[in-house]
Every structure is written in structure tokens, then in C-alpha cells.
Coordinates of N, CA and C in Angstrom, one line a residue:
X211 N 51.5 62.6 6.8 CA 52.4 61.8 6.0 C 52.8 60.6 6.9
X212 N 53.0 60.8 8.2 CA 53.3 59.7 9.1 C 52.2 58.7 9.2
X213 N 50.9 59.2 9.1 CA 49.8 58.3 9.2 C 49.7 57.4 7.9
X214 N 50.0 58.0 6.8 CA 49.9 57.2 5.6 C 51.0 56.1 5.6
X215 N 52.1 56.4 6.1 CA 53.2 55.4 6.2 C 52.8 54.3 7.1
X216 N 52.2 54.5 8.2 CA 51.8 53.5 9.2 C 50.7 52.6 8.5
X217 N 49.7 53.1 7.8 CA 48.7 52.4 7.1 C 49.3 51.5 6.1
X218 N 50.3 52.0 5.3 CA 50.9 51.2 4.2 C 51.7 50.1 4.8
X219 N 52.4 50.4 6.0 CA 53.2 49.4 6.7 C 52.3 48.2 7.1
X220 N 51.2 48.5 7.8 CA 50.4 47.4 8.3 C 49.7 46.6 7.1
X221 N 49.4 47.3 6.0 CA 48.8 46.7 4.9 C 49.8 45.7 4.3
X222 N 51.0 46.1 4.1 CA 52.1 45.2 3.6 C 52.3 44.1 4.5
X223 N 52.3 44.3 5.9 CA 52.6 43.3 6.8 C 51.5 42.2 6.8
X224 N 50.3 42.6 6.7 CA 49.2 41.7 6.7 C 49.2 40.9 5.4
X225 N 49.5 41.5 4.3 CA 49.5 40.8 3.0 C 50.6 39.8 3.0
X226 N 51.8 40.2 3.6 CA 52.9 39.3 3.6 C 52.8 38.1 4.5
X227 N 51.9 38.2 5.5 CA 51.8 37.2 6.5 C 50.4 36.4 6.4
X228 N 49.7 36.7 5.3 CA 48.4 36.0 5.2 C 48.6 34.5 4.9
X229 N 47.6 33.7 5.4 CA 47.7 32.2 5.3 C 46.7 31.8 4.2
X230 N 47.2 30.9 3.4 CA 46.4 30.3 2.3 C 45.6 29.1 2.9
X231 N 44.3 29.1 2.8 CA 43.5 28.0 3.3 C 42.9 27.2 2.2
X232 N 43.2 25.9 2.2 CA 42.7 25.0 1.1 C 41.3 24.8 1.3
X233 N 40.6 24.5 0.2 CA 39.2 24.1 0.3 C 39.0 22.9 1.2
X234 N 37.9 23.0 2.1 CA 37.8 21.9 3.0 C 36.3 21.8 3.5
X235 N 36.0 20.7 4.1 CA 34.7 20.5 4.7 C 35.0 20.1 6.2
X236 N 34.4 20.9 7.1 CA 34.6 20.6 8.5 C 33.4 19.8 9.0
X237 N 33.6 18.5 9.4 CA 32.5 17.7 9.8 C 32.2 17.7 11.3
X238 N 31.0 17.7 11.6 CA 30.6 17.6 13.0 C 30.3 16.1 13.4
X239 N 30.0 15.3 12.3 CA 29.7 13.9 12.6 C 29.8 13.2 11.2
X240 N 30.3 11.9 11.3 CA 30.4 11.2 10.0 C 31.1 9.9 10.2
X241 N 30.7 8.9 9.4 CA 31.4 7.6 9.5 C 31.1 6.8 8.3
X242 N 31.9 5.7 8.1 CA 31.8 4.8 7.0 C 32.0 3.4 7.5
X243 N 31.1 2.5 7.2 CA 31.2 1.2 7.7 C 30.6 0.2 6.7
X244 N 31.0 -1.1 6.8 CA 30.5 -2.1 6.0 C 29.1 -2.6 6.4
X245 N 28.3 -3.1 5.5 CA 27.0 -3.6 5.8 C 27.2 -5.2 5.9
X246 N 27.4 -5.6 7.2 CA 27.6 -7.0 7.4 C 28.8 -7.6 6.7
X247 N 28.6 -8.7 6.0 CA 29.7 -9.3 5.2 C 29.5 -9.0 3.7
X248 N 28.7 -8.1 3.4 CA 28.4 -7.8 2.0 C 29.5 -6.7 1.5
X249 N 29.4 -6.4 0.2 CA 30.3 -5.4 -0.3 C 29.7 -4.0 -0.3
X250 N 28.5 -3.9 0.4 CA 27.8 -2.6 0.5 C 28.4 -1.8 1.7
X251 N 28.6 -0.6 1.5 CA 29.0 0.3 2.6 C 28.0 1.3 2.9
X252 N 27.9 1.8 4.1 CA 27.0 2.8 4.5 C 27.8 4.0 4.9
X253 N 27.5 5.2 4.4 CA 28.2 6.4 4.7 C 27.2 7.4 5.2
X254 N 27.5 8.1 6.3 CA 26.8 9.3 6.7 C 27.7 10.4 7.0
X255 N 27.3 11.6 6.6 CA 28.2 12.8 6.7 C 27.3 14.0 7.0
X256 N 27.4 14.5 8.2 CA 26.7 15.8 8.5 C 27.7 16.9 8.5
X257 N 27.7 17.7 7.5 CA 28.7 18.7 7.3 C 28.5 20.0 7.9
X258 N 29.5 20.7 8.4 CA 29.4 22.1 8.9 C 29.6 23.0 7.6
X259 N 29.9 24.3 7.8 CA 30.0 25.2 6.7 C 31.2 24.8 5.8
X260 N 30.9 24.9 4.5 CA 31.9 24.6 3.5 C 32.6 25.9 3.2
X261 N 33.9 25.9 3.3 CA 34.7 27.2 3.1 C 35.7 27.0 1.9
X262 N 35.6 27.9 0.9 CA 36.5 27.8 -0.2 C 37.3 29.1 -0.3
X263 N 38.6 28.9 -0.5 CA 39.4 30.1 -0.6 C 39.8 30.4 -2.1
X264 N 39.6 31.6 -2.5 CA 39.9 32.0 -3.9 C 41.2 32.7 -3.9
X265 N 42.1 32.5 -4.9 CA 43.4 33.0 -4.9 C 43.6 34.5 -5.0
X266 N 42.5 35.1 -5.5 CA 42.6 36.6 -5.6 C 42.3 37.3 -4.3
X267 N 42.0 36.6 -3.3 CA 41.8 37.3 -2.0 C 40.4 37.4 -1.6
X268 N 39.4 37.1 -2.5 CA 38.0 37.1 -2.1 C 37.6 35.8 -1.6
X269 N 36.7 35.8 -0.6 CA 36.2 34.6 0.0 C 34.7 34.4 -0.2
X270 N 34.4 33.1 -0.6 CA 33.0 32.8 -0.8 C 32.7 31.6 0.1
X271 N 31.7 31.9 1.0 CA 31.3 30.9 2.0 C 29.9 30.3 1.6
X272 N 29.9 29.0 1.4 CA 28.6 28.4 1.0 C 28.2 27.4 2.2
X273 N 27.1 27.7 2.8 CA 26.7 26.9 3.9 C 25.7 25.8 3.5
X274 N 25.9 24.6 3.9 CA 25.0 23.5 3.5 C 25.3 22.3 4.3
X275 N 24.5 21.3 4.2 CA 24.6 20.0 5.0 C 24.5 18.8 4.1
X276 N 25.3 17.8 4.3 CA 25.2 16.6 3.6 C 24.4 15.6 4.4
X277 N 23.3 15.2 4.0 CA 22.4 14.3 4.9 C 22.9 12.9 4.8
X278 N 22.6 12.1 5.8 CA 22.9 10.6 5.8 C 22.3 9.9 4.6
X279 N 23.0 9.1 4.0 CA 22.5 8.4 2.8 C 23.1 7.0 2.8
X280 N 22.2 6.0 2.3 CA 22.6 4.6 2.2 C 23.4 4.5 0.9
X281 N 24.7 4.2 1.0 CA 25.6 4.1 -0.1 C 25.4 2.7 -0.8
X282 N 25.9 2.6 -2.0 CA 25.8 1.3 -2.7 C 24.9 1.3 -3.8
X283 N 24.6 0.2 -4.4 CA 23.8 0.1 -5.6 C 22.3 -0.1 -5.2
X284 N 22.0 -0.5 -4.0 CA 20.6 -0.7 -3.6 C 19.9 0.6 -3.3
X285 N 18.9 1.0 -4.1 CA 18.1 2.2 -3.8 C 16.7 1.7 -3.7
X286 N 16.1 1.8 -2.5 CA 14.7 1.3 -2.3 C 13.7 2.1 -3.1
X287 N 12.8 1.4 -3.7 CA 11.7 2.0 -4.5 C 10.4 1.3 -4.2
X288 N 9.3 1.9 -4.5 CA 8.0 1.4 -4.2 C 7.1 1.6 -5.3
X289 N 6.0 0.8 -5.4 CA 5.0 0.9 -6.3 C 3.7 0.4 -5.7
X290 N 2.5 0.8 -6.2 CA 1.3 0.3 -5.7 C 0.2 0.1 -6.7
X291 N -0.7 -0.7 -6.5 CA -1.9 -0.8 -7.3 C -3.1 -0.6 -6.4
X292 N -4.2 -0.1 -6.9 CA -5.4 0.1 -6.1 C -6.6 -0.3 -6.8
X293 N -7.7 -0.6 -6.1 CA -9.0 -0.8 -6.7 C -10.0 0.0 -6.0
X294 N -10.8 0.7 -6.7 CA -11.9 1.6 -6.2 C -13.1 0.8 -5.7
X295 N -13.9 1.5 -4.9 CA -15.1 0.8 -4.5 C -16.0 0.5 -5.7
X296 N -16.6 -0.7 -5.6 CA -17.3 -1.2 -6.8 C -18.7 -0.6 -7.0
X297 N -19.4 -0.3 -5.9 CA -20.7 0.2 -6.0 C -21.1 1.0 -4.7
X298 N -22.2 1.7 -4.8 CA -22.6 2.5 -3.7 C -22.7 1.8 -2.3
X299 N -22.1 2.5 -1.3 CA -22.1 2.0 0.1 C -21.3 0.7 0.3
X300 N -20.5 0.3 -0.7 CA -19.7 -0.9 -0.6 C -18.4 -0.6 0.0
X301 N -17.7 -1.5 0.7 CA -16.4 -1.3 1.3 C -15.5 -2.4 0.7
X302 N -15.2 -2.4 -0.6 CA -14.4 -3.4 -1.2 C -13.2 -2.9 -1.9
X303 N -12.8 -1.7 -1.6 CA -11.6 -1.1 -2.2 C -10.3 -1.8 -1.6
X304 N -9.2 -1.7 -2.3 CA -8.0 -2.3 -1.7 C -6.8 -1.5 -2.3
X305 N -5.6 -1.7 -1.6 CA -4.3 -1.1 -2.0 C -3.3 -2.2 -1.8
X306 N -2.5 -2.4 -2.8 CA -1.4 -3.4 -2.7 C -0.1 -2.7 -2.9
X307 N 0.9 -2.8 -2.0 CA 2.2 -2.1 -2.1 C 3.3 -3.1 -2.3
X308 N 4.2 -2.7 -3.2 CA 5.4 -3.5 -3.5 C 6.6 -2.7 -3.3
X309 N 7.6 -3.2 -2.5 CA 8.9 -2.5 -2.2 C 10.0 -3.3 -2.8
X310 N 10.8 -2.6 -3.6 CA 11.9 -3.3 -4.3 C 13.3 -2.7 -3.8
X311 N 14.3 -3.5 -3.9 CA 15.7 -3.1 -3.6 C 15.9 -2.6 -2.1
X312 N 15.0 -3.2 -1.2 CA 15.2 -2.8 0.2 C 16.5 -3.6 0.7
X313 N 17.4 -2.9 1.3 CA 18.7 -3.5 1.8 C 18.4 -4.6 2.8
X314 N 17.4 -4.5 3.6 CA 17.1 -5.5 4.6 C 15.6 -5.5 4.8
X315 N 15.1 -5.3 6.1 CA 13.7 -5.4 6.3 C 13.1 -4.0 6.2
X316 N 11.8 -3.9 6.2 CA 11.1 -2.6 6.1 C 9.7 -2.7 6.7
X317 N 9.2 -1.6 7.2 CA 7.8 -1.5 7.7 C 7.0 -0.5 6.9
X318 N 5.7 -0.7 6.8 CA 4.9 0.3 6.1 C 3.9 0.8 7.2
X319 N 3.9 2.1 7.4 CA 3.0 2.7 8.3 C 1.8 3.4 7.5
X320 N 0.6 3.0 7.9 CA -0.6 3.5 7.2 C -1.3 4.6 7.9
X321 N -2.0 5.4 7.2 CA -2.9 6.4 7.7 C -4.2 6.3 6.9
X322 N -5.3 6.1 7.7 CA -5.4 6.0 9.1 C -4.8 4.6 9.6
X323 N -4.3 4.6 10.8 CA -3.6 3.4 11.3 C -4.5 2.2 11.5
X324 N -5.8 2.5 11.5 CA -6.8 1.4 11.7 C -6.8 0.4 10.6
X325 N -6.3 0.8 9.4 CA -6.3 -0.2 8.3 C -5.2 -1.3 8.5
X326 N -4.2 -1.0 9.3 CA -3.2 -2.0 9.6 C -2.5 -1.5 10.9
X327 N -3.1 -1.8 12.0 CA -2.5 -1.4 13.3 C -1.1 -1.9 13.6
X328 N -0.7 -3.1 13.1 CA 0.6 -3.7 13.3 C 1.7 -3.1 12.4
X329 N 1.3 -2.3 11.4 CA 2.3 -1.8 10.4 C 3.1 -2.9 9.7
X330 N 2.4 -4.0 9.4 CA 3.1 -5.1 8.7 C 2.3 -5.5 7.5
X331 N 1.5 -4.6 7.0 CA 0.7 -4.9 5.8 C 1.2 -4.3 4.5
X332 N 1.4 -5.1 3.5 CA 1.7 -4.6 2.2 C 0.4 -4.6 1.4
X333 N -0.7 -5.2 1.9 CA -2.0 -5.3 1.2 C -3.1 -5.0 2.3
X334 N -3.9 -4.0 2.0 CA -5.0 -3.7 2.8 C -6.3 -3.7 2.0
X335 N -7.4 -4.3 2.5 CA -8.6 -4.4 1.8 C -9.8 -3.9 2.6
X336 N -11.0 -4.2 2.1 CA -12.2 -3.8 2.7 C -12.2 -2.3 3.0
X337 N -11.7 -1.5 2.0 CA -11.6 -0.1 2.2 C -12.8 0.6 1.7
X338 N -13.3 1.6 2.5 CA -14.3 2.5 2.0 C -13.7 3.6 1.1
X339 N -14.6 4.3 0.4 CA -14.1 5.5 -0.4 C -13.4 6.5 0.6
X340 N -12.3 7.0 0.2 CA -11.6 8.0 1.0 C -10.2 8.1 0.7
X341 N -9.4 8.9 1.5 CA -8.0 9.1 1.3 C -7.2 8.3 2.2
X342 N -6.1 7.6 1.7 CA -5.3 6.8 2.5 C -3.8 7.1 2.2
X343 N -3.0 6.9 3.2 CA -1.5 7.3 3.0 C -0.7 6.1 3.6
X344 N 0.5 6.0 3.0 CA 1.5 5.0 3.6 C 2.9 5.6 3.5
X345 N 3.7 5.2 4.4 CA 5.1 5.6 4.4 C 6.0 4.3 4.7
X346 N 7.0 4.1 3.9 CA 7.9 3.0 4.0 C 9.2 3.4 4.8
X347 N 9.5 2.6 5.8 CA 10.7 2.8 6.6 C 11.6 1.6 6.4
X348 N 12.8 1.8 5.9 CA 13.7 0.7 5.6 C 14.7 0.6 6.8
X349 N 14.8 -0.6 7.3 CA 15.7 -0.9 8.4 C 17.0 -1.6 7.9
X350 N 18.1 -1.0 8.2 CA 19.4 -1.5 7.7 C 20.2 -2.0 8.9
X351 N 20.6 -3.3 9.0 CA 21.4 -3.8 10.1 C 22.9 -3.5 9.8
X352 N 23.6 -3.0 10.8 CA 25.0 -2.8 10.7 C 25.7 -3.3 11.9
X353 N 27.0 -3.4 11.9 CA 27.7 -3.9 13.1 C 27.5 -3.0 14.3
X354 N 27.2 -1.8 14.1 CA 27.0 -0.8 15.2 C 25.6 -0.6 15.6
X355 N 24.6 -1.3 14.9 CA 23.2 -1.1 15.2 C 22.4 -1.1 14.0
X356 N 21.1 -0.7 14.2 CA 20.2 -0.6 13.1 C 19.9 0.9 12.7
X357 N 20.0 1.1 11.4 CA 19.7 2.5 10.9 C 18.4 2.4 10.2
X358 N 17.5 3.4 10.5 CA 16.2 3.5 9.9 C 16.3 4.6 8.8
X359 N 16.0 4.2 7.5 CA 16.1 5.1 6.4 C 14.6 5.5 6.1
X360 N 14.3 6.7 6.3 CA 12.9 7.2 6.1 C 12.8 8.2 5.0
X361 N 14.0 8.4 4.2 CA 14.0 9.5 3.2 C 14.0 9.0 1.8
X362 N 14.3 7.7 1.6 CA 14.4 7.2 0.2 C 13.1 7.1 -0.5
X363 N 12.0 6.8 0.3 CA 10.7 6.6 -0.3 C 9.8 7.7 0.3
X364 N 9.2 8.6 -0.4 CA 8.4 9.6 0.2 C 7.0 9.1 0.6
X365 N 6.3 9.9 1.4 CA 5.0 9.6 1.8 C 4.0 9.6 0.6
X366 N 3.3 8.5 0.5 CA 2.3 8.3 -0.6 C 0.9 8.6 -0.2
X367 N 0.2 9.3 -1.1 CA -1.3 9.5 -0.8 C -2.1 8.9 -1.9
X368 N -3.1 8.1 -1.5 CA -3.9 7.3 -2.5 C -5.4 7.6 -2.2
X369 N -6.1 7.9 -3.3 CA -7.5 8.1 -3.1 C -8.3 6.9 -3.7
X370 N -9.1 6.3 -2.8 CA -10.0 5.3 -3.2 C -11.4 5.9 -3.6
X371 N -11.7 5.9 -4.8 CA -12.9 6.6 -5.3 C -14.2 5.8 -5.0
X372 N -15.2 6.5 -4.7 CA -16.5 5.9 -4.4 C -17.3 5.7 -5.7
X373 N -18.5 5.3 -5.6 CA -19.4 5.0 -6.7 C -20.8 5.4 -6.4
X374 N -21.5 6.0 -7.3 CA -23.0 6.3 -7.1 C -23.8 5.2 -7.7
X375 N -23.2 4.2 -8.3 CA -24.0 3.1 -8.9 C -24.5 2.2 -7.8
X376 N -25.8 1.8 -7.8 CA -26.3 0.8 -6.9 C -25.6 -0.5 -7.0
X377 N -25.4 -1.2 -5.9 CA -24.8 -2.5 -6.0 C -25.8 -3.5 -6.7
X378 N -25.3 -4.3 -7.6 CA -26.1 -5.2 -8.3 C -25.7 -6.6 -8.0
X379 N -26.7 -7.5 -7.8 CA -26.3 -8.9 -7.5 C -25.8 -9.5 -8.8
X380 N -24.9 -10.5 -8.6 CA -24.3 -11.3 -9.7 C -24.4 -12.7 -9.3
X381 N -24.9 -13.6 -10.2 CA -24.9 -15.0 -9.9 C -24.0 -15.7 -10.9
X382 N -23.7 -17.0 -10.5 CA -22.9 -17.8 -11.3 C -23.7 -19.1 -11.7
X383 N -23.4 -19.6 -12.9 CA -24.3 -20.7 -13.4 C -23.8 -22.1 -13.2
X384 N -22.8 -22.3 -12.3 CA -22.4 -23.6 -12.0 C -21.8 -23.7 -10.6
X385 N -22.0 -24.8 -9.9 CA -21.4 -25.1 -8.7 C -20.9 -26.6 -8.6
X386 N -19.9 -26.8 -7.8 CA -19.4 -28.2 -7.7 C -19.3 -28.6 -6.2
X387 N -20.5 -29.0 -5.7 CA -20.6 -29.3 -4.2 C -19.9 -30.6 -3.9
X388 N -18.5 -30.7 -3.9 CA -17.8 -31.9 -3.6 C -17.1 -31.8 -2.3
X389 N -17.3 -30.7 -1.5 CA -16.7 -30.6 -0.2 C -15.3 -30.1 -0.1
X390 N -14.7 -29.6 -1.3 CA -13.3 -29.2 -1.3 C -13.2 -27.7 -0.9
X391 N -14.3 -27.1 -0.6 CA -14.2 -25.7 -0.1 C -14.1 -24.7 -1.3
X392 N -14.2 -25.2 -2.5 CA -14.1 -24.3 -3.7 C -15.3 -24.5 -4.5
X393 N -16.1 -23.4 -4.6 CA -17.3 -23.4 -5.4 C -18.3 -24.5 -5.0
X394 N -18.4 -24.7 -3.7 CA -19.3 -25.7 -3.2 C -20.8 -25.2 -3.1
X395 N -21.0 -23.9 -3.0 CA -22.3 -23.4 -2.8 C -22.6 -22.3 -3.9
X396 N -23.9 -22.0 -3.9 CA -24.4 -21.0 -4.9 C -24.1 -19.6 -4.3
X397 N -23.1 -18.9 -4.9 CA -22.7 -17.6 -4.4 C -23.4 -16.5 -5.2
X398 N -24.0 -15.6 -4.4 CA -24.7 -14.4 -5.1 C -23.9 -13.2 -4.6
X399 N -23.2 -12.6 -5.5 CA -22.4 -11.4 -5.2 C -23.3 -10.2 -4.8
X400 N -22.9 -9.5 -3.8 CA -23.6 -8.3 -3.3 C -25.0 -8.5 -2.7
X401 N -25.3 -9.8 -2.5 CA -26.7 -10.1 -1.9 C -26.9 -9.4 -0.5
X402 N -25.8 -9.3 0.2 CA -25.9 -8.7 1.6 C -26.3 -7.2 1.5
X403 N -26.2 -6.6 0.3 CA -26.6 -5.2 0.2 C -28.2 -5.1 0.3
X404 N -28.8 -6.3 0.3 CA -30.3 -6.3 0.3 C -30.7 -7.3 1.4
X405 N -30.6 -6.9 2.7 CA -30.8 -7.8 3.8 C -32.2 -8.4 3.9
X406 N -33.2 -7.8 3.1 CA -34.6 -8.4 3.2 C -34.8 -9.3 2.0
X407 N -33.7 -9.9 1.4 CA -33.8 -10.7 0.3 C -34.5 -12.1 0.6
X408 N -34.9 -12.7 -0.4 CA -35.4 -14.1 -0.3 C -35.0 -14.9 -1.6
X409 N -34.4 -16.0 -1.3 CA -33.9 -16.9 -2.5 C -34.6 -18.2 -2.4
X410 N -35.3 -18.6 -3.5 CA -36.0 -19.8 -3.6 C -35.4 -20.7 -4.7
X411 N -35.2 -22.0 -4.4 CA -34.5 -22.9 -5.3 C -35.6 -24.0 -5.7
X412 N -35.6 -24.3 -7.0 CA -36.5 -25.4 -7.5 C -35.7 -26.4 -8.4
X413 N -36.2 -27.6 -8.4 CA -35.6 -28.5 -9.4 C -36.3 -28.4 -10.7
X414 N -35.9 -29.2 -11.7 CA -36.4 -29.0 -13.1 C -37.9 -29.3 -13.2
X415 N -38.5 -30.0 -12.3 CA -39.9 -30.3 -12.3 C -40.7 -29.3 -11.5
X416 N -40.1 -28.2 -11.1 CA -40.8 -27.1 -10.4 C -41.0 -27.4 -8.9
X417 N -40.4 -28.4 -8.4 CA -40.6 -28.7 -6.9 C -39.6 -27.8 -6.1
X418 N -40.2 -27.1 -5.1 CA -39.3 -26.2 -4.3 C -38.4 -27.1 -3.4
X419 N -37.1 -26.7 -3.4 CA -36.1 -27.5 -2.6 C -35.6 -26.6 -1.5
X420 N -35.6 -25.3 -1.6 CA -35.1 -24.5 -0.5 C -35.7 -23.1 -0.6
X421 N -36.0 -22.5 0.5 CA -36.5 -21.1 0.6 C -35.8 -20.4 1.7
X422 N -35.0 -19.5 1.3 CA -34.1 -18.8 2.3 C -34.3 -17.3 2.4
X423 N -34.6 -16.8 3.6 CA -34.7 -15.4 3.8 C -33.4 -14.9 4.4
X424 N -32.9 -13.7 3.8 CA -31.7 -13.1 4.3 C -30.4 -13.9 3.8
X425 N -30.5 -14.4 2.6 CA -29.3 -15.1 2.0 C -28.1 -14.3 2.1
X426 N -27.0 -14.8 2.7 CA -25.7 -14.0 2.9 C -24.5 -14.8 2.4
X427 N -24.6 -15.9 1.8 CA -23.4 -16.7 1.3 C -22.6 -17.4 2.4
X428 N -22.8 -17.0 3.7 CA -22.0 -17.5 4.8 C -22.8 -18.4 5.7
X429 N -23.8 -17.8 6.3 CA -24.6 -18.5 7.3 C -25.9 -19.0 6.7
X430 N -26.3 -18.4 5.6 CA -27.5 -18.8 4.9 C -27.2 -18.9 3.5
X431 N -27.2 -20.2 3.0 CA -26.8 -20.4 1.6 C -27.4 -21.7 1.1
X432 N -27.2 -22.0 -0.2 CA -27.7 -23.3 -0.8 C -26.6 -23.8 -1.7
X433 N -26.4 -25.1 -1.7 CA -27.0 -26.1 -0.8 C -26.1 -26.3 0.5
X434 N -26.7 -26.7 1.6 CA -26.0 -27.1 2.8 C -25.3 -28.5 2.5
X435 N -24.5 -29.0 3.4 CA -23.9 -30.3 3.2 C -24.9 -31.4 3.1
X436 N -25.9 -31.3 3.9 CA -27.0 -32.4 3.8 C -27.7 -32.3 2.5
X437 N -28.0 -31.1 2.0 CA -28.7 -30.9 0.7 C -27.8 -31.4 -0.4
X438 N -26.5 -31.0 -0.4 CA -25.7 -31.4 -1.5 C -25.5 -32.9 -1.7
X439 N -25.6 -33.6 -0.6 CA -25.5 -35.1 -0.7 C -26.7 -35.7 -1.4
X440 N -27.8 -35.0 -1.4 CA -29.0 -35.5 -2.1 C -29.2 -35.0 -3.5
X441 N -28.3 -34.0 -3.9 CA -28.5 -33.4 -5.2 C -27.9 -34.3 -6.3
X442 N -28.6 -34.2 -7.5 CA -28.1 -34.9 -8.7 C -27.4 -33.9 -9.5
X443 N -26.5 -34.4 -10.4 CA -25.8 -33.5 -11.4 C -26.8 -33.1 -12.5
X444 N -27.4 -32.0 -12.3 CA -28.5 -31.5 -13.3 C -28.7 -30.0 -13.1
X445 N -29.7 -29.5 -13.8 CA -29.9 -28.1 -13.7 C -31.0 -27.8 -12.7
X446 N -30.8 -26.7 -11.9 CA -31.8 -26.2 -11.0 C -32.1 -24.7 -11.3
X447 N -33.2 -24.3 -10.7 CA -33.7 -22.9 -11.0 C -33.9 -22.1 -9.7
X448 N -33.7 -20.8 -9.9 CA -33.8 -20.0 -8.7 C -34.6 -18.7 -9.0
X449 N -35.2 -18.2 -7.9 CA -35.9 -16.9 -8.0 C -35.4 -16.1 -6.8
X450 N -34.9 -14.9 -7.1 CA -34.3 -14.0 -6.1 C -35.2 -12.8 -6.0
X451 N -35.7 -12.6 -4.8 CA -36.5 -11.4 -4.4 C -35.6 -10.5 -3.5
X452 N -35.2 -9.4 -4.0 CA -34.3 -8.5 -3.3 C -35.0 -7.8 -2.1
X453 N -36.3 -7.9 -2.0 CA -37.0 -7.3 -0.9 C -37.0 -5.8 -1.0
X454 N -36.7 -5.2 -2.2 CA -36.8 -3.7 -2.3 C -37.9 -3.3 -3.2
X455 N -38.8 -4.2 -3.5 CA -40.0 -3.9 -4.4 C -39.6 -3.9 -5.9
X456 N -38.4 -4.3 -6.2 CA -38.0 -4.4 -7.6 C -38.4 -5.7 -8.3
X457 N -38.0 -5.8 -9.5 CA -38.4 -7.0 -10.3 C -37.6 -8.2 -9.8
X458 N -38.3 -9.4 -9.8 CA -37.7 -10.6 -9.4 C -36.6 -11.1 -10.3
X459 N -35.5 -11.6 -9.8 CA -34.4 -12.1 -10.6 C -34.6 -13.6 -10.8
X460 N -34.6 -14.1 -12.0 CA -34.8 -15.5 -12.3 C -33.7 -16.1 -13.1
X461 N -33.3 -17.3 -12.8 CA -32.2 -17.9 -13.6 C -32.0 -19.3 -13.3
X462 N -30.9 -19.9 -13.8 CA -30.6 -21.4 -13.5 C -29.2 -21.5 -13.1
X463 N -28.9 -22.7 -12.4 CA -27.6 -23.0 -12.0 C -27.4 -24.5 -12.2
X464 N -26.3 -24.8 -12.7 CA -25.9 -26.2 -13.0 C -25.1 -26.8 -11.9
X465 N -25.6 -28.0 -11.4 CA -24.8 -28.7 -10.3 C -24.0 -29.8 -10.9
X466 N -22.7 -29.7 -10.7 CA -21.8 -30.7 -11.3 C -21.1 -31.5 -10.2
X467 N -21.4 -32.8 -10.2 CA -20.8 -33.7 -9.1 C -20.0 -34.8 -9.8
X468 N -18.9 -35.2 -9.1 CA -18.1 -36.3 -9.6 C -18.8 -37.6 -9.6

């Protein structure tokens, strides 16, 4: 009987002296500050255990953390466009990245890093078929230093598809050799895929004007500056031998001069 009395006494004593704890978040770190002279604020809050007290005496403890977040209306987003390889063994794929609503500056880190070692490229080209990745890091300047936001935009994976189609040469039917650096020479797309090629140019009377082995549009091309000065505004003819035993490619090109 005495034992029962002691238990009841302590139970009543503890109940009468219990403390009511209001819902609260105990922070281990956190701050709020203005972004320069703008109306944007930056808040970070790393929370400890969240404790909520229920009035009926039961306790529910929910543990979680609030991660740093850039506050305000600006939410960085990204988008990209890509181009696959045009033909077999070609390296002409590209990726173009656009970043919107970046609070300040940003960098783009690429994988593999060789496509842009300086991490300052929003456009990378001359890509072979394969898998490429990029990650956007937004830098926010504050009175207390620079904050790097790496969570707003996730890591992107992009596949540049290859092609089993053989590269085919493509010619254009007009050139304007006026020395302005635009369309001054006879360009043959994909001709470098056939290093044993031979390009021969004739005038309208069948007289050979140029015979070029290993035409590459850069160091070996038609017409040179000296040749263009002698050309008339008229139609010329070409024969392209790709050097692969295939059929010869024949056609015409119009020279237009002022």
C-alpha cells in the first residue's frame, strides 16, 4: 500500500511540474542578407532537429535539414540544343547551352574537360559521337563574399549520335571572288574526307585552268587571289575525282564579280 502511494505521489508531482515546449527549430547556422543594392535577399538555414510538442503528452520528433537556398524571384534555369555528327567518321557535332535568370555570373564545367578546359564555354563544337556532360555553377556576390550555387541546375547528360552514312561531298554553284572573305572560293563540303582527291577546273571552252590534288578548302583551293583577278564573270566547270575508285563528280560553278 505504501509503495502504491509513493508511485502515485511522484506521478502527480511530475505531471504538475511538467513544462510545455512550444514548436521550434534549433539552428546550428543561418543568416539573411541583402544582395548588393537590389531588393533580392539571400537566406541560408541549416536546421537541427525539429521538435513539436503535442498537448496530449505525446511527442513527435521529425529530424530534417533546410538546405541553403537563393531567395527571391530569380531561379536559374538552363536549356540546350545539340547537333549530331553529320556522317561517318566526322567530328562536327555541337552543343549550345543557354542559362536564364542567373543572379550574377556563372561557369559551365564540361565532361570531358577537354572540350572546354577553361570552363567558360556555352558553345562547344567539333564533337565526335559520344556522351558529354555539363554542370552550371552560379556565383552570387554578397557583402560578405561570393556564394556558389550548385544545386539549382542539375548535371546534364547529352548524347551526340554518330552516323553510319558515308560523308558525301557537297558543292555550291556560285562564288563571288571580291576579296571580302565571304564566298571568295569554291568550297567543297566534306572533301577532306577523301585526302586522295583531285579537282580540275575548266572554262566554258574546255581549257583547263586549275588542277589540284588534295583539295582542302584552306591551303589548296580555287581560285587563288592571282587566279580570281584574271577570272571573268561567267560559268566554269569542274570534275572531282575523290580518289576512292568511285564515279567522277561533274558540275558547274558561276563566278560573279562586281
